[in-house]
Amino acid sequence: MIIAIDGPAASGKGTLARRIAETYELRHLDTGLTYRAVAAALLAQGLPLGDEKIAIEIARNLDLAKMDKAVLSAHEVGEAASRVAVLGALREELVRLQKDFAQTPPGAVLDGRDIGTVVCPDASVKLFITASPEARARRRTAEMVSKGQEAEFSSVLDDLKRRDARDSERTVAPMKQAADAHLLDTTEMDIETAFQAAVDIIETARKS
Ligand code: CDP
């Protein structure tokens, strides 16, 4: 079984993907981390984020098991990730890794922006998780504050909107709800309610 979960930044898709993977005893890949890992390596070497040749080299040597979520979740790495994510040949390299992960038994939950459209178009169930920009900015601000980082709601909101625009307007694999994906708007939901709603959708899809 492969479950594809897409949606914009801070929509709750990461937490939902992790919990769904635990519930169905599947492996989980946060594909955003692969773009973040490439961006972080370029930043660490002081290289331009548009350097596709080196970005591809970094991707070829990427070990999915060694990606450090704590380091990669930094806000500025997310911004840099969405800049490298426009590079088509880099995406091909990362998508290859992501497809390999998805195909390994017993199946997997992948979350990202193009899972239902590009990485796993034949997934058993596809979810597209959204929430209003304001709700997402509130969540991301609270998450950053809880980690001891400085965060101001209005600048987090501006950053999210800019990143949404870049992710949905790029020519290669833009963020888009797949035609056969189930839309889940979590604006008014806490994570527990969203999780229950996601499980209901998965169970209904599995029975049909
Ligand atoms: O956690 P958050 O939603 O803030 O971001 P993320 O899922 O870690 O993704 C960071 C960036 O990587 C996104 O803004 C996208 O530009 C890019 N990305 C992508 O292009 N395709 C994916 N499948 C996953 C992430």
GROMACS .gro file of C-alpha atoms and ligand atoms in nm:
model
  233
    1MET     CA    1   0.000   0.000   0.000
    2ILE     CA    2   0.129   0.346  -0.091
    3ILE     CA    3  -0.030   0.657   0.057
    4ALA     CA    4   0.050   0.990  -0.109
    5ILE     CA    5   0.009   1.307   0.095
    6ASP     CA    6   0.058   1.651  -0.057
    7GLY     CA    7  -0.011   2.006   0.047
    8PRO     CA    8   0.140   2.344   0.126
    9ALA     CA    9   0.384   2.432   0.406
   10ALA     CA   10   0.260   2.384   0.764
   11SER     CA   11  -0.072   2.231   0.654
   12GLY     CA   12  -0.018   1.943   0.899
   13LYS     CA   13   0.075   1.691   0.628
   14GLY     CA   14   0.402   1.589   0.797
   15THR     CA   15   0.243   1.502   1.132
   16LEU     CA   16  -0.047   1.326   0.959
   17ALA     CA   17   0.190   1.128   0.736
   18ARG     CA   18   0.393   1.011   1.037
   19ARG     CA   19   0.085   0.903   1.231
   20ILE     CA   20  -0.075   0.731   0.932
   21ALA     CA   21   0.250   0.540   0.871
   22GLU     CA   22   0.253   0.423   1.235
   23THR     CA   23  -0.113   0.321   1.221
   24TYR     CA   24  -0.079   0.115   0.902
   25GLU     CA   25   0.274  -0.007   0.983
   26LEU     CA   26   0.421   0.147   0.670
   27ARG     CA   27   0.754   0.325   0.620
   28HIS     CA   28   0.745   0.703   0.598
   29LEU     CA   29   0.939   0.950   0.386
   30ASP     CA   30   0.910   1.326   0.427
   31THR     CA   31   1.027   1.417   0.073
   32GLY     CA   32   1.065   1.783   0.177
   33LEU     CA   33   1.371   1.670   0.371
   34THR     CA   34   1.541   1.558   0.049
   35TYR     CA   35   1.509   1.909  -0.099
   36ARG     CA   36   1.609   2.058   0.236
   37ALA     CA   37   1.918   1.833   0.255
   38VAL     CA   38   2.041   1.948  -0.088
   39ALA     CA   39   1.974   2.314  -0.003
   40ALA     CA   40   2.147   2.286   0.336
   41ALA     CA   41   2.457   2.130   0.178
   42LEU     CA   42   2.477   2.411  -0.081
   43LEU     CA   43   2.433   2.674   0.193
   44ALA     CA   44   2.701   2.508   0.409
   45GLN     CA   45   2.949   2.524   0.119
   46GLY     CA   46   2.857   2.885   0.039
   47LEU     CA   47   2.745   2.782  -0.313
   48PRO     CA   48   2.463   2.944  -0.511
   49LEU     CA   49   2.126   2.770  -0.477
   50GLY     CA   50   2.095   2.765  -0.857
   51ASP     CA   51   2.408   2.553  -0.909
   52GLU     CA   52   2.230   2.250  -1.055
   53LYS     CA   53   2.544   2.049  -1.137
   54ILE     CA   54   2.663   2.046  -0.777
   55ALA     CA   55   2.305   2.007  -0.647
   56ILE     CA   56   2.273   1.686  -0.853
   57GLU     CA   57   2.607   1.562  -0.722
   58ILE     CA   58   2.484   1.618  -0.364
   59ALA     CA   59   2.157   1.439  -0.445
   60ARG     CA   60   2.343   1.137  -0.588
   61ASN     CA   61   2.530   1.097  -0.259
   62LEU     CA   62   2.225   1.154  -0.039
   63ASP     CA   63   2.155   0.886   0.222
   64LEU     CA   64   1.785   0.903   0.316
   65ALA     CA   65   1.854   0.728   0.646
   66LYS     CA   66   2.103   0.996   0.750
   67MET     CA   67   1.894   1.311   0.695
   68ASP     CA   68   1.893   1.506   1.022
   69LYS     CA   69   1.542   1.646   1.066
   70ALA     CA   70   1.644   1.869   1.359
   71VAL     CA   71   1.902   2.054   1.149
   72LEU     CA   72   1.701   2.053   0.825
   73SER     CA   73   1.380   2.189   0.976
   74ALA     CA   74   1.529   2.540   1.020
   75HIS     CA   75   1.304   2.805   0.865
   76GLU     CA   76   1.573   2.944   0.630
   77VAL     CA   77   1.647   2.592   0.500
   78GLY     CA   78   1.279   2.562   0.396
   79GLU     CA   79   1.308   2.884   0.198
   80ALA     CA   80   1.632   2.764   0.034
   81ALA     CA   81   1.473   2.423  -0.038
   82SER     CA   82   1.193   2.584  -0.239
   83ARG     CA   83   1.458   2.764  -0.447
   84VAL     CA   84   1.647   2.445  -0.537
   85ALA     CA   85   1.313   2.266  -0.593
   86VAL     CA   86   1.263   2.455  -0.923
   87LEU     CA   87   1.563   2.274  -1.080
   88GLY     CA   88   1.421   2.007  -1.312
   89ALA     CA   89   1.724   1.774  -1.340
   90LEU     CA   90   1.775   1.785  -0.961
   91ARG     CA   91   1.411   1.687  -0.913
   92GLU     CA   92   1.456   1.389  -1.146
   93GLU     CA   93   1.742   1.267  -0.929
   94LEU     CA   94   1.548   1.308  -0.603
   95VAL     CA   95   1.227   1.162  -0.747
   96ARG     CA   96   1.426   0.850  -0.842
   97LEU     CA   97   1.528   0.804  -0.476
   98GLN     CA   98   1.172   0.872  -0.358
   99LYS     CA   99   1.022   0.618  -0.603
  100ASP     CA  100   1.271   0.353  -0.489
  101PHE     CA  101   1.169   0.420  -0.130
  102ALA     CA  102   0.798   0.392  -0.216
  103GLN     CA  103   0.842   0.064  -0.407
  104THR     CA  104   1.017  -0.118  -0.121
  105PRO     CA  105   0.782  -0.355   0.067
  106PRO     CA  106   0.562  -0.338   0.271
  107GLY     CA  107   0.470   0.000   0.123
  108ALA     CA  108   0.504   0.356   0.240
  109VAL     CA  109   0.355   0.692   0.319
  110LEU     CA  110   0.524   0.978   0.134
  111ASP     CA  111   0.450   1.344   0.191
  112GLY     CA  112   0.547   1.641  -0.023
  113ARG     CA  113   0.415   1.857  -0.307
  114ASP     CA  114   0.415   1.624  -0.610
  115ILE     CA  115   0.367   1.277  -0.461
  116GLY     CA  116   0.019   1.213  -0.604
  117THR     CA  117   0.104   1.374  -0.940
  118VAL     CA  118   0.464   1.269  -1.015
  119VAL     CA  119   0.632   1.043  -0.757
  120CYS     CA  120   0.348   0.794  -0.693
  121PRO     CA  121   0.072   0.857  -0.950
  122ASP     CA  122  -0.060   0.504  -0.885
  123ALA     CA  123  -0.077   0.540  -0.503
  124SER     CA  124  -0.353   0.342  -0.330
  125VAL     CA  125  -0.484   0.657  -0.159
  126LYS     CA  126  -0.402   1.024  -0.222
  127LEU     CA  127  -0.467   1.306   0.023
  128PHE     CA  128  -0.424   1.679  -0.037
  129ILE     CA  129  -0.402   1.858   0.297
  130THR     CA  130  -0.465   2.233   0.309
  131ALA     CA  131  -0.544   2.505   0.562
  132SER     CA  132  -0.579   2.881   0.532
  133PRO     CA  133  -0.248   3.072   0.511
  134GLU     CA  134  -0.327   3.236   0.848
  135ALA     CA  135  -0.391   2.904   1.025
  136ARG     CA  136  -0.071   2.763   0.879
  137ALA     CA  137   0.131   3.070   0.979
  138ARG     CA  138  -0.009   3.046   1.335
  139ARG     CA  139   0.098   2.681   1.356
  140ARG     CA  140   0.444   2.743   1.210
  141THR     CA  141   0.501   3.041   1.444
  142ALA     CA  142   0.400   2.834   1.749
  143GLU     CA  143   0.622   2.547   1.633
  144MET     CA  144   0.923   2.779   1.598
  145VAL     CA  145   0.861   2.946   1.934
  146SER     CA  146   0.833   2.606   2.103
  147LYS     CA  147   1.180   2.525   1.967
  148GLY     CA  148   1.317   2.845   2.121
  149GLN     CA  149   1.346   3.022   1.784
  150GLU     CA  150   1.240   3.380   1.724
  151ALA     CA  151   0.927   3.402   1.511
  152GLU     CA  152   0.694   3.684   1.419
  153PHE     CA  153   0.350   3.589   1.285
  154SER     CA  154   0.339   3.847   1.004
  155SER     CA  155   0.679   3.761   0.861
  156VAL     CA  156   0.611   3.386   0.889
  157LEU     CA  157   0.282   3.447   0.701
  158ASP     CA  158   0.464   3.645   0.427
  159ASP     CA  159   0.727   3.370   0.394
  160LEU     CA  160   0.463   3.097   0.364
  161LYS     CA  161   0.269   3.288   0.100
  162ARG     CA  162   0.586   3.351  -0.100
  163ARG     CA  163   0.683   2.984  -0.077
  164ASP     CA  164   0.331   2.868  -0.175
  165ALA     CA  165   0.347   3.092  -0.483
  166ARG     CA  166   0.692   2.964  -0.582
  167ASP     CA  167   0.588   2.600  -0.528
  168SER     CA  168   0.260   2.623  -0.718
  169GLU     CA  169   0.382   2.845  -1.004
  170ARG     CA  170   0.703   2.663  -1.097
  171THR     CA  171   0.701   2.489  -1.435
  172VAL     CA  172   0.841   2.151  -1.319
  173ALA     CA  173   0.614   1.941  -1.095
  174PRO     CA  174   0.423   2.232  -0.936
  175MET     CA  175   0.233   2.174  -0.612
  176LYS     CA  176  -0.110   2.062  -0.732
  177GLN     CA  177  -0.395   1.847  -0.608
  178ALA     CA  178  -0.407   1.527  -0.818
  179ALA     CA  179  -0.741   1.474  -0.991
  180ASP     CA  180  -0.804   1.162  -0.780
  181ALA     CA  181  -0.681   1.307  -0.447
  182HIS     CA  182  -0.911   1.362  -0.148
  183LEU     CA  183  -0.905   1.720  -0.022
  184LEU     CA  184  -0.878   1.769   0.356
  185ASP     CA  185  -0.899   2.127   0.482
  186THR     CA  186  -0.762   2.136   0.838
  187THR     CA  187  -0.816   2.510   0.903
  188GLU     CA  188  -1.072   2.443   1.177
  189MET     CA  189  -0.927   2.111   1.295
  190ASP     CA  190  -0.680   2.019   1.563
  191ILE     CA  191  -0.435   1.744   1.472
  192GLU     CA  192  -0.642   1.468   1.636
  193THR     CA  193  -0.954   1.564   1.438
  194ALA     CA  194  -0.750   1.589   1.117
  195PHE     CA  195  -0.597   1.246   1.183
  196GLN     CA  196  -0.941   1.088   1.232
  197ALA     CA  197  -1.068   1.253   0.913
  198ALA     CA  198  -0.765   1.123   0.720
  199VAL     CA  199  -0.815   0.767   0.852
  200ASP     CA  200  -1.185   0.782   0.755
  201ILE     CA  201  -1.088   0.880   0.399
  202ILE     CA  202  -0.827   0.602   0.379
  203GLU     CA  203  -1.067   0.340   0.514
  204THR     CA  204  -1.342   0.441   0.271
  205ALA     CA  205  -1.095   0.438  -0.020
  206ARG     CA  206  -0.966   0.093   0.079
  207LYS     CA  207  -1.317  -0.052   0.079
  208SER     CA  208  -1.405   0.081  -0.267
  209CDP     O1  209   0.767   2.140   0.613
  209CDP     P1  210   0.728   2.240   0.509
  209CDP     O2  211   0.591   2.214   0.457
  209CDP     O3  212   0.755   2.380   0.549
  209CDP     O4  213   0.826   2.220   0.384
  209CDP     P2  214   0.883   2.086   0.326
  209CDP     O5  215   0.773   1.988   0.301
  209CDP     O6  216   0.998   2.041   0.408
  209CDP     O7  217   0.937   2.133   0.181
  209CDP     C1  218   1.035   2.232   0.165
  209CDP     C2  219   1.034   2.275   0.019
  209CDP     O8  220   1.078   2.164  -0.062
  209CDP     C3  221   0.898   2.312  -0.038
  209CDP     O9  222   0.867   2.448  -0.019
  209CDP     C4  223   0.908   2.274  -0.185
  209CDP    O10  224   0.962   2.378  -0.261
  209CDP     C5  225   1.007   2.162  -0.186
  209CDP     N1  226   0.942   2.032  -0.207
  209CDP     C6  227   0.909   1.994  -0.336
  209CDP    O11  228   0.928   2.072  -0.429
  209CDP     N2  229   0.856   1.872  -0.362
  209CDP     C7  230   0.832   1.785  -0.262
  209CDP     N3  231   0.783   1.664  -0.291
  209CDP     C8  232   0.862   1.822  -0.128
  209CDP     C9  233   0.915   1.946  -0.103
   0.00000   0.00000   0.00000
